[in-house]
Tab-separated table of C-alpha atoms in Angstrom:
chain	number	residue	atom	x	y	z
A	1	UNK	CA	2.122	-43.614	11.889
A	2	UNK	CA	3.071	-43.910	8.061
A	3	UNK	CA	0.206	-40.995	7.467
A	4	UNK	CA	1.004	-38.833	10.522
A	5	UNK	CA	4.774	-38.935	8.476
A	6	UNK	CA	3.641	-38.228	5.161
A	7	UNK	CA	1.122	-35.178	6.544
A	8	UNK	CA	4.842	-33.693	8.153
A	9	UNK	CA	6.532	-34.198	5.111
A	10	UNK	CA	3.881	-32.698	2.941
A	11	UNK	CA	3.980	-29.507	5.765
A	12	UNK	CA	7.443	-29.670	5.882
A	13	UNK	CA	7.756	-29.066	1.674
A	14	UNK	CA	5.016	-26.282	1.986
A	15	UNK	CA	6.994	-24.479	4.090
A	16	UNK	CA	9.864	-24.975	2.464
A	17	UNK	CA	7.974	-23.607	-1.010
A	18	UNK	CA	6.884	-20.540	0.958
A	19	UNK	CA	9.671	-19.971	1.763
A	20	UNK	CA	11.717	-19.455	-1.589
A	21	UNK	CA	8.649	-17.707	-2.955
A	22	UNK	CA	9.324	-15.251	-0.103
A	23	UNK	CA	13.162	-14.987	-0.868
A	24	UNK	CA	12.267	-14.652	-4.756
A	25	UNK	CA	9.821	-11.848	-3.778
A	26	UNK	CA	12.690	-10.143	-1.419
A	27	UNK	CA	15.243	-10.097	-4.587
A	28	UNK	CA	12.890	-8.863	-6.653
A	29	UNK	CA	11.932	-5.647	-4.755
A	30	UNK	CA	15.479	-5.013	-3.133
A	31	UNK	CA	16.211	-5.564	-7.468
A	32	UNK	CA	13.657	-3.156	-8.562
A	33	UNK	CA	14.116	-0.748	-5.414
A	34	UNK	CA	18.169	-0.340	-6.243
A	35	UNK	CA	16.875	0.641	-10.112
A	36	UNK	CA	13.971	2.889	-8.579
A	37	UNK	CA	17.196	4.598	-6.606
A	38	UNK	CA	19.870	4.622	-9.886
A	39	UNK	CA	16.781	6.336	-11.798
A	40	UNK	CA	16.446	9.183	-9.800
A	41	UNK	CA	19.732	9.603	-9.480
A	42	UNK	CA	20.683	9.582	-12.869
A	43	UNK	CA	17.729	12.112	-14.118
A	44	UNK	CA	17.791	14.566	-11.270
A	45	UNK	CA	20.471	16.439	-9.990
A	46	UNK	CA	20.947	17.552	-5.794
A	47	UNK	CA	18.840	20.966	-5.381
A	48	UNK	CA	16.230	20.587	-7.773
A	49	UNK	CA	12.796	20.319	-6.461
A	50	UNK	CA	11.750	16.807	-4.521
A	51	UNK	CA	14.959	15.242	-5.609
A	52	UNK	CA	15.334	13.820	-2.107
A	53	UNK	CA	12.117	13.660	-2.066
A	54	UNK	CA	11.902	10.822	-4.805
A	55	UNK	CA	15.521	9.626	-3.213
A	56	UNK	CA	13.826	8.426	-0.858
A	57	UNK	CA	10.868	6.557	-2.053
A	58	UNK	CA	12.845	3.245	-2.485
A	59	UNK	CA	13.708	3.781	0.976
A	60	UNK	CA	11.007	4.046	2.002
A	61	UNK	CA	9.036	1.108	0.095
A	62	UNK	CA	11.665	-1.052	1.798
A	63	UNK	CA	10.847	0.265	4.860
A	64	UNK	CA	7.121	-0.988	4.461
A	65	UNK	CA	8.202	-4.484	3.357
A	66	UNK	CA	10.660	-4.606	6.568
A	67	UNK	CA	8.154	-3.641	8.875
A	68	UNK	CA	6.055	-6.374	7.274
A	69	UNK	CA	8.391	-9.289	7.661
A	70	UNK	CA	8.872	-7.767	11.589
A	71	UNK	CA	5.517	-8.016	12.325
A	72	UNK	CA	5.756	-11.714	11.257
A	73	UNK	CA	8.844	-12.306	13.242
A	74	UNK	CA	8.275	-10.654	16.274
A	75	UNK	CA	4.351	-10.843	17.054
A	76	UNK	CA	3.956	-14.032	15.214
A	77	UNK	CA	1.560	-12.400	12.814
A	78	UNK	CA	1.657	-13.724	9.105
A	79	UNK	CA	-0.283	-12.982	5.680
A	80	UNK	CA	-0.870	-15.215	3.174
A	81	UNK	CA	1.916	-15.832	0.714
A	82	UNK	CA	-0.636	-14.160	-1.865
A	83	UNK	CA	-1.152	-11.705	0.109
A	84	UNK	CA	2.414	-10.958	0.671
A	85	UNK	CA	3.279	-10.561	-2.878
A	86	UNK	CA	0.290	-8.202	-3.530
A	87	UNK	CA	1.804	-5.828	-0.365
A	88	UNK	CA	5.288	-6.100	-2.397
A	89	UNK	CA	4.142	-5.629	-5.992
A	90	UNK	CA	1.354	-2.608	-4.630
A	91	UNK	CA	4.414	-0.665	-2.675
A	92	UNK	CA	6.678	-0.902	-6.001
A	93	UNK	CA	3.973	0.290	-7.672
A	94	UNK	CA	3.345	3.301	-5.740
A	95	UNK	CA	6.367	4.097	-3.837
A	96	UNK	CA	8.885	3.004	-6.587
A	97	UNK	CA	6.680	3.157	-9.629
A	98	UNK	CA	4.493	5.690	-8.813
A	99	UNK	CA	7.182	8.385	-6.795
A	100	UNK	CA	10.548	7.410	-8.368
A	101	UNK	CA	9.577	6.962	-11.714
A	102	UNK	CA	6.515	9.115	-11.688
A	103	UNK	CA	4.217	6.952	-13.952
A	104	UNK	CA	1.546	9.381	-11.685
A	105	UNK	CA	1.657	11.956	-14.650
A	106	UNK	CA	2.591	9.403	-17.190
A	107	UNK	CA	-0.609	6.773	-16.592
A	108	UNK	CA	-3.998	8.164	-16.896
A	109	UNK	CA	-5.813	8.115	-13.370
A	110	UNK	CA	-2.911	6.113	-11.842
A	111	UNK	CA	-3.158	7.598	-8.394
A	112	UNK	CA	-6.971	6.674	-8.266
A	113	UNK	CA	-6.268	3.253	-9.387
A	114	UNK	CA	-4.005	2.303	-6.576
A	115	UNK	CA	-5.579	4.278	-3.860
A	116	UNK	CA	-8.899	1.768	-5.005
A	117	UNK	CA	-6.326	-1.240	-5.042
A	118	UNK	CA	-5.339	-0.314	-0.981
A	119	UNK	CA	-9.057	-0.376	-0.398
A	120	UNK	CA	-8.989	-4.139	-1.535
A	121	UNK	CA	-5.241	-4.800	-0.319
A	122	UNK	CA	-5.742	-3.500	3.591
A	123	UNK	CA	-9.305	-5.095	4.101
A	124	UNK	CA	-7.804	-8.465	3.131
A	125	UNK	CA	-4.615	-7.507	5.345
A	126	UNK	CA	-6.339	-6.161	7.815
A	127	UNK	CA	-9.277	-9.200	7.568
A	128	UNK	CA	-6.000	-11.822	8.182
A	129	UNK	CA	-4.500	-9.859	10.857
A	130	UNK	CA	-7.647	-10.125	12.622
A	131	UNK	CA	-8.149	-13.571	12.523
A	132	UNK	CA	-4.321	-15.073	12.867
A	133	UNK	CA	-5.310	-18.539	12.252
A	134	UNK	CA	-8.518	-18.389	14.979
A	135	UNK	CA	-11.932	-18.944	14.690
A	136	UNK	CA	-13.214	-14.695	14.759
A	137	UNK	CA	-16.714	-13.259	13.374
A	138	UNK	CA	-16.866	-13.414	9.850
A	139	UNK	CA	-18.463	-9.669	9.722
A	140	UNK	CA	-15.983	-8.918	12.591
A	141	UNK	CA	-12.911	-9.635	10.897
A	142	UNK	CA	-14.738	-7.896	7.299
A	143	UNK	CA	-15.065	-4.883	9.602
A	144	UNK	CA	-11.845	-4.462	11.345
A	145	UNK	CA	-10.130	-5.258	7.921
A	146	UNK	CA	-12.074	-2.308	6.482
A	147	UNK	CA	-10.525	0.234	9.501
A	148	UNK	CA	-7.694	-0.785	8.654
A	149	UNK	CA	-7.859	0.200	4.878
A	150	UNK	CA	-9.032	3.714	6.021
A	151	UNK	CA	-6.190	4.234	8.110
A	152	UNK	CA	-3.725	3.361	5.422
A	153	UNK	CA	-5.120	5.689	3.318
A	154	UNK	CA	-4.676	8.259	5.950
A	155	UNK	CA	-1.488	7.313	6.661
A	156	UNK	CA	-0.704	7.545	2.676
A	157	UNK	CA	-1.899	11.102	2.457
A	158	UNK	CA	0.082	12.346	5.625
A	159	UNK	CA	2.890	11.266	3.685
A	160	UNK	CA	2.211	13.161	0.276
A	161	UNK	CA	1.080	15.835	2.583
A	162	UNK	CA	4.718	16.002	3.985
A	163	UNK	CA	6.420	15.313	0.528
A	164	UNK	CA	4.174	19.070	-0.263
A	165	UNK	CA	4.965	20.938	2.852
A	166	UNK	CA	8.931	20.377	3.302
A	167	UNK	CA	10.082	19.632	-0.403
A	168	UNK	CA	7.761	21.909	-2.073
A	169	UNK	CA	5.955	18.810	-4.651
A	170	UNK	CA	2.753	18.973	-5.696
A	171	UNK	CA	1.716	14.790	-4.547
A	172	UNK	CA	-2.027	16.400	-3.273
A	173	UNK	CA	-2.122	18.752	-6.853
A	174	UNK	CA	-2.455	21.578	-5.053
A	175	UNK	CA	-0.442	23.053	-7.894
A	176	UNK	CA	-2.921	22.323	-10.645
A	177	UNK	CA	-5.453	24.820	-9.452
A	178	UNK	CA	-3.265	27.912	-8.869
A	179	UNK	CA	-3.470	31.215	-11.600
A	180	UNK	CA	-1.500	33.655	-9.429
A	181	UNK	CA	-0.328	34.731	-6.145
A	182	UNK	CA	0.480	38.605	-4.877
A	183	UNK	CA	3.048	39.133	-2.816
A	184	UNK	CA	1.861	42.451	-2.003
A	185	UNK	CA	-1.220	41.407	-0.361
A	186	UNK	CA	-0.316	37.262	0.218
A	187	UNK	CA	-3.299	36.201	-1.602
A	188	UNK	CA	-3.394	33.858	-4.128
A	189	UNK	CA	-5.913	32.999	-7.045
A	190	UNK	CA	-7.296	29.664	-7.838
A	191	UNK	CA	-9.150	27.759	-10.159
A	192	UNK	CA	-11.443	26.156	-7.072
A	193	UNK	CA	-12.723	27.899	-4.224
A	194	UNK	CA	-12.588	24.559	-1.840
A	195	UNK	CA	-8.590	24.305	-3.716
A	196	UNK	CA	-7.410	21.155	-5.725
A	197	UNK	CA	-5.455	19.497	-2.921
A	198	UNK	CA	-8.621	18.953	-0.814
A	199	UNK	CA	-10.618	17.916	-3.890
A	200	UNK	CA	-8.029	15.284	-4.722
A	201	UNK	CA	-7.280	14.126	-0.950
A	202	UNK	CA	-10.974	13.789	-0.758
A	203	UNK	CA	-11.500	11.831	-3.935
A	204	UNK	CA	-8.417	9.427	-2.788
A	205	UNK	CA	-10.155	8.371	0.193
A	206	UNK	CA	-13.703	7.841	-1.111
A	207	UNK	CA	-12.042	5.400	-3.771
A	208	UNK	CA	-9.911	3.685	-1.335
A	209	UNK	CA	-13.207	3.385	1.065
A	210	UNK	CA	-15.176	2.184	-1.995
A	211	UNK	CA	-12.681	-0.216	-2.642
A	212	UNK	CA	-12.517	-1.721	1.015
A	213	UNK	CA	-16.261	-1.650	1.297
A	214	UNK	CA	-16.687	-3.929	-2.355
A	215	UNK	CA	-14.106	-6.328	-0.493
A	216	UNK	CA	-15.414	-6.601	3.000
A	217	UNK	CA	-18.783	-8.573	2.125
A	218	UNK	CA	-16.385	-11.187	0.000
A	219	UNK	CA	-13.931	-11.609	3.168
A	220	UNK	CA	-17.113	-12.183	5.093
A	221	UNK	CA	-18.593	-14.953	2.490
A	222	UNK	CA	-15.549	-16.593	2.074
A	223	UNK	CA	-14.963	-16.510	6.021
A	224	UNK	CA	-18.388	-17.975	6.569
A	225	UNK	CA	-17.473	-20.493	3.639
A	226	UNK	CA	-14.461	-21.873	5.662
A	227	UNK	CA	-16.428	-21.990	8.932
A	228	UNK	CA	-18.710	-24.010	7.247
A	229	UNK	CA	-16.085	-26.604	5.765
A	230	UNK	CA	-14.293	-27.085	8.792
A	231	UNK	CA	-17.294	-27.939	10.296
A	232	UNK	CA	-18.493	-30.401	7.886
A	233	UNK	CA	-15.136	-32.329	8.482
């Protein structure tokens, strides 16, 4: 009896330590996301070129984080409090850091860091959404964690795509590899025959595949690890 109370205690101040970690994480992005917003605002005026655009991105980074804490809430679905705060601190550093305060052009190879980082991030997300606390294929969950990555990086260049298209921005550098254009005969002259913006777009998701496929076989060892543990006990 004295044990079984001391295990419900102990559970009972883990949660409770989640918990403010959580909240902490929360007031730092909703802290960081408000500068993100007062930054763009006070540098770029209404009109010019992706203004909205970059209005947006804390918006949008919040968005991520909300639909995060919903899929805990509603379908019972829950990272690891690590894993949590690497979501948070990767969507400040792309959405806020990356479109806001556009350390892109400022950091060398910034964009191909973090699309490698989402390769690692969305296995491991995808790896414990997979599992949810049950007893799942090692390889299985490994696998479905690396689909997962893939379609966040698709999902990721649909939106620079539409950031491009309707706001006129140059997120795929389409930009970089353009000498001229005619308006007499619509054509226009680049630097690549296959054009920047695919070679980029392309680039982006063979890094964020390589970095899902370096994770998977870990997620897989360390799966197998656990099975192996719990059956020892």
């Amino acid at each position: 009896m004295e044990r079984a109370e001391k295990t419900e205690k102990a559970a009972k101040a883990h949660s409770a330590g989640a918990l403010t970690k959580r909240r902490a994480a929360w007031i730092a992005v909703l802290v960081v996301g408000a500068g993100a917003a007062y930054y763009v605002a006070a540098t770029t005026r209404p009109g010019e070129p992706g203004y909205y655009y970059r209005l947006m991105s804390p918006l949008v980074c919040a968005g991520l984080l909300v639909a995060e804490e919903l899929t805990e809430r509603i379908l019972g679905v829950r990272t690891s409090d690590g894993t949590s705060a690497f979501i948070k601190l990767f969507a400040l550093a792309c959405i806020v850091g990356g479109k806001a305060f556009g350390l892109y052009g400022v950091v060398y190879r910034y964009d191909k860091l973090l699309h490698t980082v989402s390769g690692v991030l969305f296995t491991v997300v995808g790896a414990e959404l997979y599992s949810c606390g049950r007893t799942v294929s090692p390889v299985a969950a490994a696998a479905f964690g690396v689909l997962v990555a893939l379609a966040s990086g698709y999902l990721w260049e649909l939106y620079e795509f539409a950031g491009d298209t309707f706001f006129g921005l140059s997120s795929q550098n389409w930009a970089d590899g353009v000498v001229s254009y005619s308006p007499e005969t619509g054509l226009w002259t680049v630097t690549d025959a296959r054009g920047t913006a695919l070679i980029d777009t392309m680039t982006d998701m063979i890094v964020n595949l390589t970095g899902s496929l370096v994770t998977a076989p870990f997620i897989a060892a360390k799966a197998r690890f656990s099975e192996r543990i719990a059956l020892k006990k």
